[in-house]
Amino acid sequence: MRGHDLFDELPRTTSACQEAAPDTPEARIRVEYRDLDSLPTDALCVVRGVGAAQQVSSAPLTIDVHLQRFGGPAAEVWYANGPVRAGRAGFVRYAHDDELLVGVVEEDERAHGSLRQAAETLYAAIRKFQQECGFPHLLRMWNYLDAINEGRGDAERYRQFCVGRALGMDKQVGRLLPAATAIGRQQTTHQLQIFWVAARTAGTAIENPRQVSAYHYPRAHGPVSPTFSRGMIAPDGAVLVSGTASIVGHVSQHEGDAHAQLEETLRNIAALTAHASARRGPARQRNLLKVYVRDPTLVPMIAARLQDAYPDASPIFLAGDICRRELLLEVECMQI
Ligand code: 3EB
């Protein structure tokens, strides 16, 4: 079974859905990377890394990410536009206003028999929730799991995760794959944590002209292609860039050379965002960057280069393992 058997209607380098109308008032994305010394009163959701979790959060939804932070702001705050409702439905904790929904599932994978089964079960639960919640359009997803590179060949945990994810997603959400990140933790939690942002209206999925679409990766990278888009133009025109690494075509570049991997990653982000601007109008005002690195001693080098390339971005640096063992770093980006 291949990703493109499951999602064979997906066009290669284009949107799978109708064109988003830029700057419509729906689904306004207001998000900041910031410290939590004074907690904002209009938060929809706070996402925070290891170390910040001791503080009490009064946000309607708080997501504690078990990745060590090595620099940058302590949290990612998604702001509400108007009244918020929060609750729980089965595995899903969520909060939404009238425009956006943030949801999260966090399960001990051992309770589901295997990582693959946990991914399938949780993605099926997310699909069902999304069909019923009034915010059917997935824009962006994050997946965090333990020991992502453990296991050989197709038994590698990342590949097993991809199989379960594709089975659980099914074709119904495959017509418009969200932008995504999938990262491995460097400590054991046994938790499969998935969170996402969804809207009432569809965004526009975009692909990177320098890269083979992940959902068309060849067999060499696993039994089922990863089911995500390279980026999503949200209904309000914000560009949500998936985790981006040193891959050209479908091949990892610059093995063992963090410096060159960073440059290749920045070229990929630039290509994707240029492609997005061509579709949607000029670049947005603000960039937000989140960096995942295997080895935290690389942070000063990466920080210096990002300061140069994106002076406004206040990057968050997190320790994490990338889903291919030869990749040393990955960068995700939001242009809002
Ligand atoms: C890549 O481009 C690097 O499986 O959800 C980046 C972003 C990567 C998301 C995912 C994987 C995912 O293939 C890995």
Tab-separated table of C-alpha atoms and ligand atoms in Angstrom:
chain	number	residue	atom	x	y	z
A	1	MET	CA	0.000	0.000	0.000
A	2	ARG	CA	1.414	3.359	-1.003
A	3	GLY	CA	0.477	6.842	0.075
A	4	HIS	CA	-0.514	7.632	-3.459
A	5	ASP	CA	-2.834	4.640	-3.525
A	6	LEU	CA	-4.592	6.022	-0.501
A	7	PHE	CA	-4.595	9.586	-1.774
A	8	ASP	CA	-4.491	9.068	-5.503
A	9	GLU	CA	-6.690	12.033	-6.334
A	10	LEU	CA	-4.156	14.416	-4.865
A	11	PRO	CA	-2.602	16.610	-7.504
A	12	ARG	CA	1.141	16.947	-7.311
A	13	THR	CA	1.955	20.591	-6.901
A	14	THR	CA	-1.253	22.349	-6.278
A	15	SER	CA	-4.160	22.769	-3.963
A	16	ALA	CA	-6.534	19.872	-3.556
A	17	CYS	CA	-9.397	22.202	-2.768
A	18	GLN	CA	-10.906	25.506	-3.764
A	19	GLU	CA	-8.756	28.615	-3.707
A	20	ALA	CA	-8.802	30.417	-0.376
A	21	ALA	CA	-9.969	33.996	-0.531
A	22	PRO	CA	-7.119	35.957	1.084
A	23	ASP	CA	-7.891	38.295	3.951
A	24	THR	CA	-11.431	37.185	4.574
A	25	PRO	CA	-12.314	37.820	8.209
A	26	GLU	CA	-12.807	34.122	9.013
A	27	ALA	CA	-10.069	32.079	10.641
A	28	ARG	CA	-7.854	34.996	11.608
A	29	ILE	CA	-4.576	33.541	12.795
A	30	ARG	CA	-3.007	35.484	15.633
A	31	VAL	CA	-0.071	33.654	17.115
A	32	GLU	CA	3.062	34.731	18.971
A	33	TYR	CA	6.178	33.123	20.374
A	34	ARG	CA	6.546	34.783	23.741
A	35	ASP	CA	7.404	34.320	27.380
A	36	LEU	CA	4.610	33.674	29.843
A	37	ASP	CA	5.553	36.111	32.604
A	38	SER	CA	2.225	37.881	32.207
A	39	LEU	CA	-0.319	35.489	30.864
A	40	PRO	CA	-2.433	36.931	28.061
A	41	THR	CA	-6.142	37.146	28.862
A	42	ASP	CA	-7.275	36.502	25.294
A	43	ALA	CA	-5.420	33.237	24.681
A	44	LEU	CA	-7.118	30.388	22.877
A	45	CYS	CA	-4.260	27.967	23.459
A	46	VAL	CA	-0.775	27.929	24.962
A	47	VAL	CA	1.818	25.435	23.694
A	48	ARG	CA	4.902	25.195	25.898
A	49	GLY	CA	8.056	23.133	26.117
A	50	VAL	CA	9.814	21.399	28.989
A	51	GLY	CA	10.623	23.762	31.826
A	52	ALA	CA	7.612	26.021	31.511
A	53	ALA	CA	5.220	23.346	32.753
A	54	GLN	CA	5.559	24.225	36.427
A	55	GLN	CA	3.637	27.430	35.904
A	56	VAL	CA	-0.127	27.290	36.134
A	57	SER	CA	-1.714	28.213	32.840
A	58	SER	CA	-5.138	29.797	32.738
A	59	ALA	CA	-5.468	29.384	28.978
A	60	PRO	CA	-8.558	27.489	27.818
A	61	LEU	CA	-6.230	24.854	26.352
A	62	THR	CA	-2.634	24.224	27.435
A	63	ILE	CA	-0.445	21.778	25.543
A	64	ASP	CA	2.752	20.653	27.261
A	65	VAL	CA	5.278	19.469	24.727
A	66	HIS	CA	7.926	17.137	26.146
A	67	LEU	CA	10.804	18.574	24.158
A	68	GLN	CA	13.690	20.321	25.868
A	69	ARG	CA	13.906	24.006	24.993
A	70	PHE	CA	17.355	25.396	24.207
A	71	GLY	CA	16.568	28.993	23.590
A	72	GLY	CA	13.990	31.462	22.438
A	73	PRO	CA	10.574	32.266	23.907
A	74	ALA	CA	8.990	29.833	26.388
A	75	ALA	CA	5.669	29.395	24.639
A	76	GLU	CA	3.567	29.635	21.538
A	77	VAL	CA	0.341	31.495	22.179
A	78	TRP	CA	-2.630	31.247	19.834
A	79	TYR	CA	-4.968	34.168	20.512
A	80	ALA	CA	-8.738	34.021	20.431
A	81	ASN	CA	-10.992	36.218	18.351
A	82	GLY	CA	-14.035	36.510	20.600
A	83	PRO	CA	-15.568	34.066	23.086
A	84	VAL	CA	-13.886	30.685	23.602
A	85	ARG	CA	-15.325	27.277	24.366
A	86	ALA	CA	-13.166	24.437	25.592
A	87	GLY	CA	-13.911	20.818	26.351
A	88	ARG	CA	-13.128	17.184	25.890
A	89	ALA	CA	-14.651	14.630	23.508
A	90	GLY	CA	-13.220	11.126	23.818
A	91	PHE	CA	-9.442	11.336	23.301
A	92	VAL	CA	-9.637	14.965	22.154
A	93	ARG	CA	-9.133	18.051	24.297
A	94	TYR	CA	-9.994	21.208	22.398
A	95	ALA	CA	-10.647	24.931	22.513
A	96	HIS	CA	-12.215	27.073	19.828
A	97	ASP	CA	-13.541	30.523	19.141
A	98	ASP	CA	-15.820	31.293	16.195
A	99	GLU	CA	-12.957	31.034	13.717
A	100	LEU	CA	-10.331	28.464	14.751
A	101	LEU	CA	-10.140	25.258	16.741
A	102	VAL	CA	-7.065	23.832	18.432
A	103	GLY	CA	-7.241	20.147	19.411
A	104	VAL	CA	-4.862	17.721	21.067
A	105	VAL	CA	-4.674	13.989	21.735
A	106	GLU	CA	-2.073	12.520	24.066
A	107	GLU	CA	-2.076	8.783	24.608
A	108	ASP	CA	0.281	6.240	26.069
A	109	GLU	CA	1.129	4.195	23.000
A	110	ARG	CA	1.517	1.039	25.135
A	111	ALA	CA	-2.237	1.125	25.766
A	112	HIS	CA	-2.777	0.694	22.019
A	113	GLY	CA	-0.485	-2.279	21.433
A	114	SER	CA	1.989	-0.566	19.111
A	115	LEU	CA	2.930	2.853	17.821
A	116	ARG	CA	1.382	1.985	14.476
A	117	GLN	CA	-1.913	1.000	16.111
A	118	ALA	CA	-1.840	4.059	18.383
A	119	ALA	CA	-1.374	6.332	15.360
A	120	GLU	CA	-4.191	4.638	13.477
A	121	THR	CA	-6.558	4.816	16.450
A	122	LEU	CA	-5.760	8.436	17.279
A	123	TYR	CA	-5.938	9.615	13.669
A	124	ALA	CA	-9.280	7.833	13.254
A	125	ALA	CA	-10.481	9.595	16.415
A	126	ILE	CA	-9.253	12.926	15.063
A	127	ARG	CA	-11.009	12.302	11.733
A	128	LYS	CA	-14.276	11.521	13.495
A	129	PHE	CA	-13.945	14.534	15.784
A	130	GLN	CA	-13.161	16.780	12.823
A	131	GLN	CA	-16.262	15.610	10.976
A	132	GLU	CA	-18.458	16.546	13.904
A	133	CYS	CA	-16.860	19.601	15.486
A	134	GLY	CA	-17.833	22.317	13.003
A	135	PHE	CA	-14.202	23.024	12.046
A	136	PRO	CA	-13.717	20.313	9.432
A	137	HIS	CA	-10.652	21.711	7.695
A	138	LEU	CA	-7.286	20.690	9.149
A	139	LEU	CA	-4.710	23.381	8.516
A	140	ARG	CA	-1.650	22.324	10.549
A	141	MET	CA	-0.677	19.324	12.669
A	142	TRP	CA	2.200	18.503	15.013
A	143	ASN	CA	3.209	14.934	15.917
A	144	TYR	CA	5.653	14.177	18.733
A	145	LEU	CA	6.740	10.658	19.626
A	146	ASP	CA	9.529	8.802	21.397
A	147	ALA	CA	12.561	7.252	19.684
A	148	ILE	CA	11.505	8.184	16.159
A	149	ASN	CA	14.544	6.534	14.499
A	150	GLU	CA	14.442	3.291	16.476
A	151	GLY	CA	14.009	0.136	14.398
A	152	ARG	CA	15.520	-0.950	11.089
A	153	GLY	CA	14.096	-0.424	7.625
A	154	ASP	CA	10.312	-0.505	7.530
A	155	ALA	CA	10.255	-1.315	11.252
A	156	GLU	CA	11.595	2.160	12.022
A	157	ARG	CA	9.187	3.877	14.348
A	158	TYR	CA	8.710	6.889	12.083
A	159	ARG	CA	7.669	4.601	9.221
A	160	GLN	CA	5.332	2.678	11.508
A	161	PHE	CA	3.817	5.966	12.599
A	162	CYS	CA	3.308	6.929	8.934
A	163	VAL	CA	1.452	3.670	8.239
A	164	GLY	CA	-0.885	4.137	11.181
A	165	ARG	CA	-1.442	7.805	10.393
A	166	ALA	CA	-2.391	7.109	6.775
A	167	LEU	CA	-4.770	4.309	7.770
A	168	GLY	CA	-6.423	6.415	10.449
A	169	MET	CA	-6.722	9.539	8.287
A	170	ASP	CA	-8.363	7.647	5.435
A	171	LYS	CA	-9.297	9.346	2.181
A	172	GLN	CA	-11.792	11.699	3.697
A	173	VAL	CA	-9.173	14.087	4.990
A	174	GLY	CA	-6.673	13.050	2.323
A	175	ARG	CA	-8.219	15.401	-0.185
A	176	LEU	CA	-6.639	18.274	1.666
A	177	LEU	CA	-3.648	17.180	3.661
A	178	PRO	CA	-2.593	19.538	6.428
A	179	ALA	CA	0.865	20.978	6.810
A	180	ALA	CA	2.670	19.013	9.517
A	181	THR	CA	5.654	18.357	11.728
A	182	ALA	CA	6.744	14.951	13.049
A	183	ILE	CA	9.580	14.946	15.591
A	184	GLY	CA	11.126	12.482	18.011
A	185	ARG	CA	11.678	13.221	21.679
A	186	GLN	CA	15.023	12.602	23.258
A	187	GLN	CA	13.519	11.320	26.495
A	188	THR	CA	11.083	8.486	27.076
A	189	THR	CA	7.461	9.378	27.737
A	190	HIS	CA	5.631	6.584	25.845
A	191	GLN	CA	3.300	9.301	24.677
A	192	LEU	CA	2.037	9.857	21.171
A	193	GLN	CA	1.058	13.515	21.166
A	194	ILE	CA	-0.771	15.036	18.228
A	195	PHE	CA	-2.179	18.540	18.113
A	196	TRP	CA	-3.673	20.582	15.335
A	197	VAL	CA	-5.322	23.786	14.198
A	198	ALA	CA	-8.528	23.576	12.162
A	199	ALA	CA	-10.898	26.062	10.557
A	200	ARG	CA	-14.471	26.263	9.313
A	201	THR	CA	-13.272	27.103	5.812
A	202	ALA	CA	-10.564	25.345	3.832
A	203	GLY	CA	-7.056	26.613	3.328
A	204	THR	CA	-4.990	25.921	0.230
A	205	ALA	CA	-2.404	23.156	0.438
A	206	ILE	CA	0.846	24.004	-1.349
A	207	GLU	CA	3.904	22.006	-2.370
A	208	ASN	CA	7.557	22.938	-2.747
A	209	PRO	CA	8.818	23.046	-6.347
A	210	ARG	CA	12.266	21.876	-5.106
A	211	GLN	CA	10.908	18.788	-3.384
A	212	VAL	CA	8.914	15.729	-4.289
A	213	SER	CA	5.632	15.906	-2.405
A	214	ALA	CA	5.979	13.806	0.740
A	215	TYR	CA	2.793	11.915	-0.229
A	216	HIS	CA	4.627	10.892	-3.430
A	217	TYR	CA	7.872	9.772	-1.796
A	218	PRO	CA	9.122	6.549	-3.403
A	219	ARG	CA	9.089	3.157	-1.678
A	220	ALA	CA	12.664	3.551	-0.424
A	221	HIS	CA	11.431	5.910	2.305
A	222	GLY	CA	8.845	3.545	3.730
A	223	PRO	CA	5.825	1.360	3.002
A	224	VAL	CA	3.382	4.299	3.110
A	225	SER	CA	4.258	7.821	2.083
A	226	PRO	CA	3.979	10.510	4.763
A	227	THR	CA	0.599	12.206	4.577
A	228	PHE	CA	1.227	15.915	4.843
A	229	SER	CA	1.455	18.958	2.604
A	230	ARG	CA	4.602	21.087	2.462
A	231	GLY	CA	2.586	24.113	3.464
A	232	MET	CA	-0.879	25.515	3.951
A	233	ILE	CA	-2.185	28.936	3.015
A	234	ALA	CA	-4.744	29.498	5.756
A	235	PRO	CA	-8.091	31.130	4.922
A	236	ASP	CA	-6.755	34.502	6.169
A	237	GLY	CA	-3.637	34.265	3.966
A	238	ALA	CA	-1.208	33.165	6.684
A	239	VAL	CA	1.335	30.653	5.404
A	240	LEU	CA	1.937	27.641	7.634
A	241	VAL	CA	5.131	25.886	6.527
A	242	SER	CA	5.612	22.233	7.485
A	243	GLY	CA	8.741	20.994	9.167
A	244	THR	CA	11.403	21.605	6.535
A	245	ALA	CA	14.740	19.846	6.288
A	246	SER	CA	17.678	19.345	3.980
A	247	ILE	CA	15.849	17.324	1.327
A	248	VAL	CA	15.924	18.064	-2.405
A	249	GLY	CA	13.691	15.986	-4.621
A	250	HIS	CA	13.160	13.193	-2.125
A	251	VAL	CA	16.840	12.757	-1.185
A	252	SER	CA	18.521	13.959	2.024
A	253	GLN	CA	21.422	16.318	1.305
A	254	HIS	CA	24.694	17.144	3.117
A	255	GLU	CA	24.930	14.192	5.466
A	256	GLY	CA	27.005	15.112	8.524
A	257	ASP	CA	27.204	18.833	7.637
A	258	ALA	CA	24.878	20.877	9.842
A	259	HIS	CA	25.882	24.151	8.247
A	260	ALA	CA	25.037	22.981	4.730
A	261	GLN	CA	21.838	21.309	5.957
A	262	LEU	CA	20.726	24.620	7.424
A	263	GLU	CA	21.404	26.450	4.159
A	264	GLU	CA	19.479	23.814	2.172
A	265	THR	CA	16.607	24.022	4.655
A	266	LEU	CA	16.490	27.819	4.296
A	267	ARG	CA	16.455	27.463	0.491
A	268	ASN	CA	13.507	25.087	0.816
A	269	ILE	CA	11.588	27.476	3.070
A	270	ALA	CA	12.316	30.385	0.714
A	271	ALA	CA	11.154	28.364	-2.303
A	272	LEU	CA	7.955	27.356	-0.555
A	273	THR	CA	7.109	30.837	0.711
A	274	ALA	CA	7.931	32.396	-2.684
A	275	HIS	CA	5.599	29.862	-4.262
A	276	ALA	CA	2.954	30.814	-1.671
A	277	SER	CA	3.375	34.558	-2.344
A	278	ALA	CA	2.963	33.974	-6.062
A	279	ARG	CA	-0.404	32.375	-5.353
A	280	ARG	CA	-1.582	34.654	-2.626
A	281	GLY	CA	0.048	38.050	-2.871
A	282	PRO	CA	3.074	39.617	-1.220
A	283	ALA	CA	4.857	38.297	1.830
A	284	ARG	CA	3.262	38.692	5.220
A	285	GLN	CA	4.618	41.016	7.875
A	286	ARG	CA	5.862	38.567	10.442
A	287	ASN	CA	7.805	35.303	10.460
A	288	LEU	CA	7.737	32.794	13.303
A	289	LEU	CA	10.372	30.070	13.294
A	290	LYS	CA	10.710	26.901	15.340
A	291	VAL	CA	13.913	24.895	15.104
A	292	TYR	CA	14.380	21.241	16.061
A	293	VAL	CA	17.983	20.085	16.535
A	294	ARG	CA	19.432	16.710	17.428
A	295	ASP	CA	22.465	18.305	19.040
A	296	PRO	CA	21.941	21.480	21.090
A	297	THR	CA	25.560	22.562	20.596
A	298	LEU	CA	24.410	23.574	17.092
A	299	VAL	CA	21.993	26.196	18.473
A	300	PRO	CA	24.373	29.225	18.481
A	301	MET	CA	25.381	28.621	14.855
A	302	ILE	CA	21.744	28.231	13.770
A	303	ALA	CA	20.585	31.213	15.841
A	304	ALA	CA	23.201	33.484	14.270
A	305	ARG	CA	22.224	32.466	10.746
A	306	LEU	CA	18.485	32.862	11.439
A	307	GLN	CA	19.025	36.265	13.012
A	308	ASP	CA	20.584	37.237	9.717
A	309	ALA	CA	17.943	35.645	7.455
A	310	TYR	CA	14.812	36.377	9.566
A	311	PRO	CA	15.605	39.205	12.020
A	312	ASP	CA	11.973	39.397	13.238
A	313	ALA	CA	11.412	35.700	13.877
A	314	SER	CA	12.260	35.168	17.613
A	315	PRO	CA	12.948	31.462	16.970
A	316	ILE	CA	12.165	28.738	19.465
A	317	PHE	CA	14.873	26.062	19.702
A	318	LEU	CA	13.855	22.562	20.754
A	319	ALA	CA	15.890	19.395	21.088
A	320	GLY	CA	14.403	16.773	18.825
A	321	ASP	CA	15.206	13.909	16.506
A	322	ILE	CA	14.353	14.333	12.833
A	323	CYS	CA	12.470	11.550	11.064
A	324	ARG	CA	15.447	10.545	8.897
A	325	ARG	CA	18.515	9.669	10.927
A	326	GLU	CA	20.924	11.550	8.634
A	327	LEU	CA	19.079	14.836	9.125
A	328	LEU	CA	20.461	17.015	11.896
A	329	LEU	CA	17.884	19.772	12.017
A	330	GLU	CA	14.442	20.822	10.868
A	331	VAL	CA	12.796	24.247	10.775
A	332	GLU	CA	9.095	25.097	10.700
A	333	CYS	CA	7.782	28.518	9.886
A	334	MET	CA	4.606	30.576	10.020
A	335	GLN	CA	4.183	33.789	8.046
A	336	ILE	CA	1.308	35.738	9.528
B	1	3EB	C1	10.535	15.528	5.186
B	1	3EB	O1	10.476	16.553	4.516
B	1	3EB	C2	11.106	15.676	6.571
B	1	3EB	O2	5.735	13.048	8.659
B	1	3EB	O3	4.499	14.717	9.294
B	1	3EB	C3	8.711	16.945	7.883
B	1	3EB	C4	7.433	17.424	8.206
B	1	3EB	C5	8.942	15.589	7.898
B	1	3EB	C6	6.406	16.545	8.540
B	1	3EB	C7	5.554	14.247	8.855
B	1	3EB	C8	7.911	14.719	8.227
B	1	3EB	C9	6.659	15.188	8.541
B	1	3EB	O4	10.171	14.422	4.784
B	1	3EB	C10	10.287	15.027	7.606
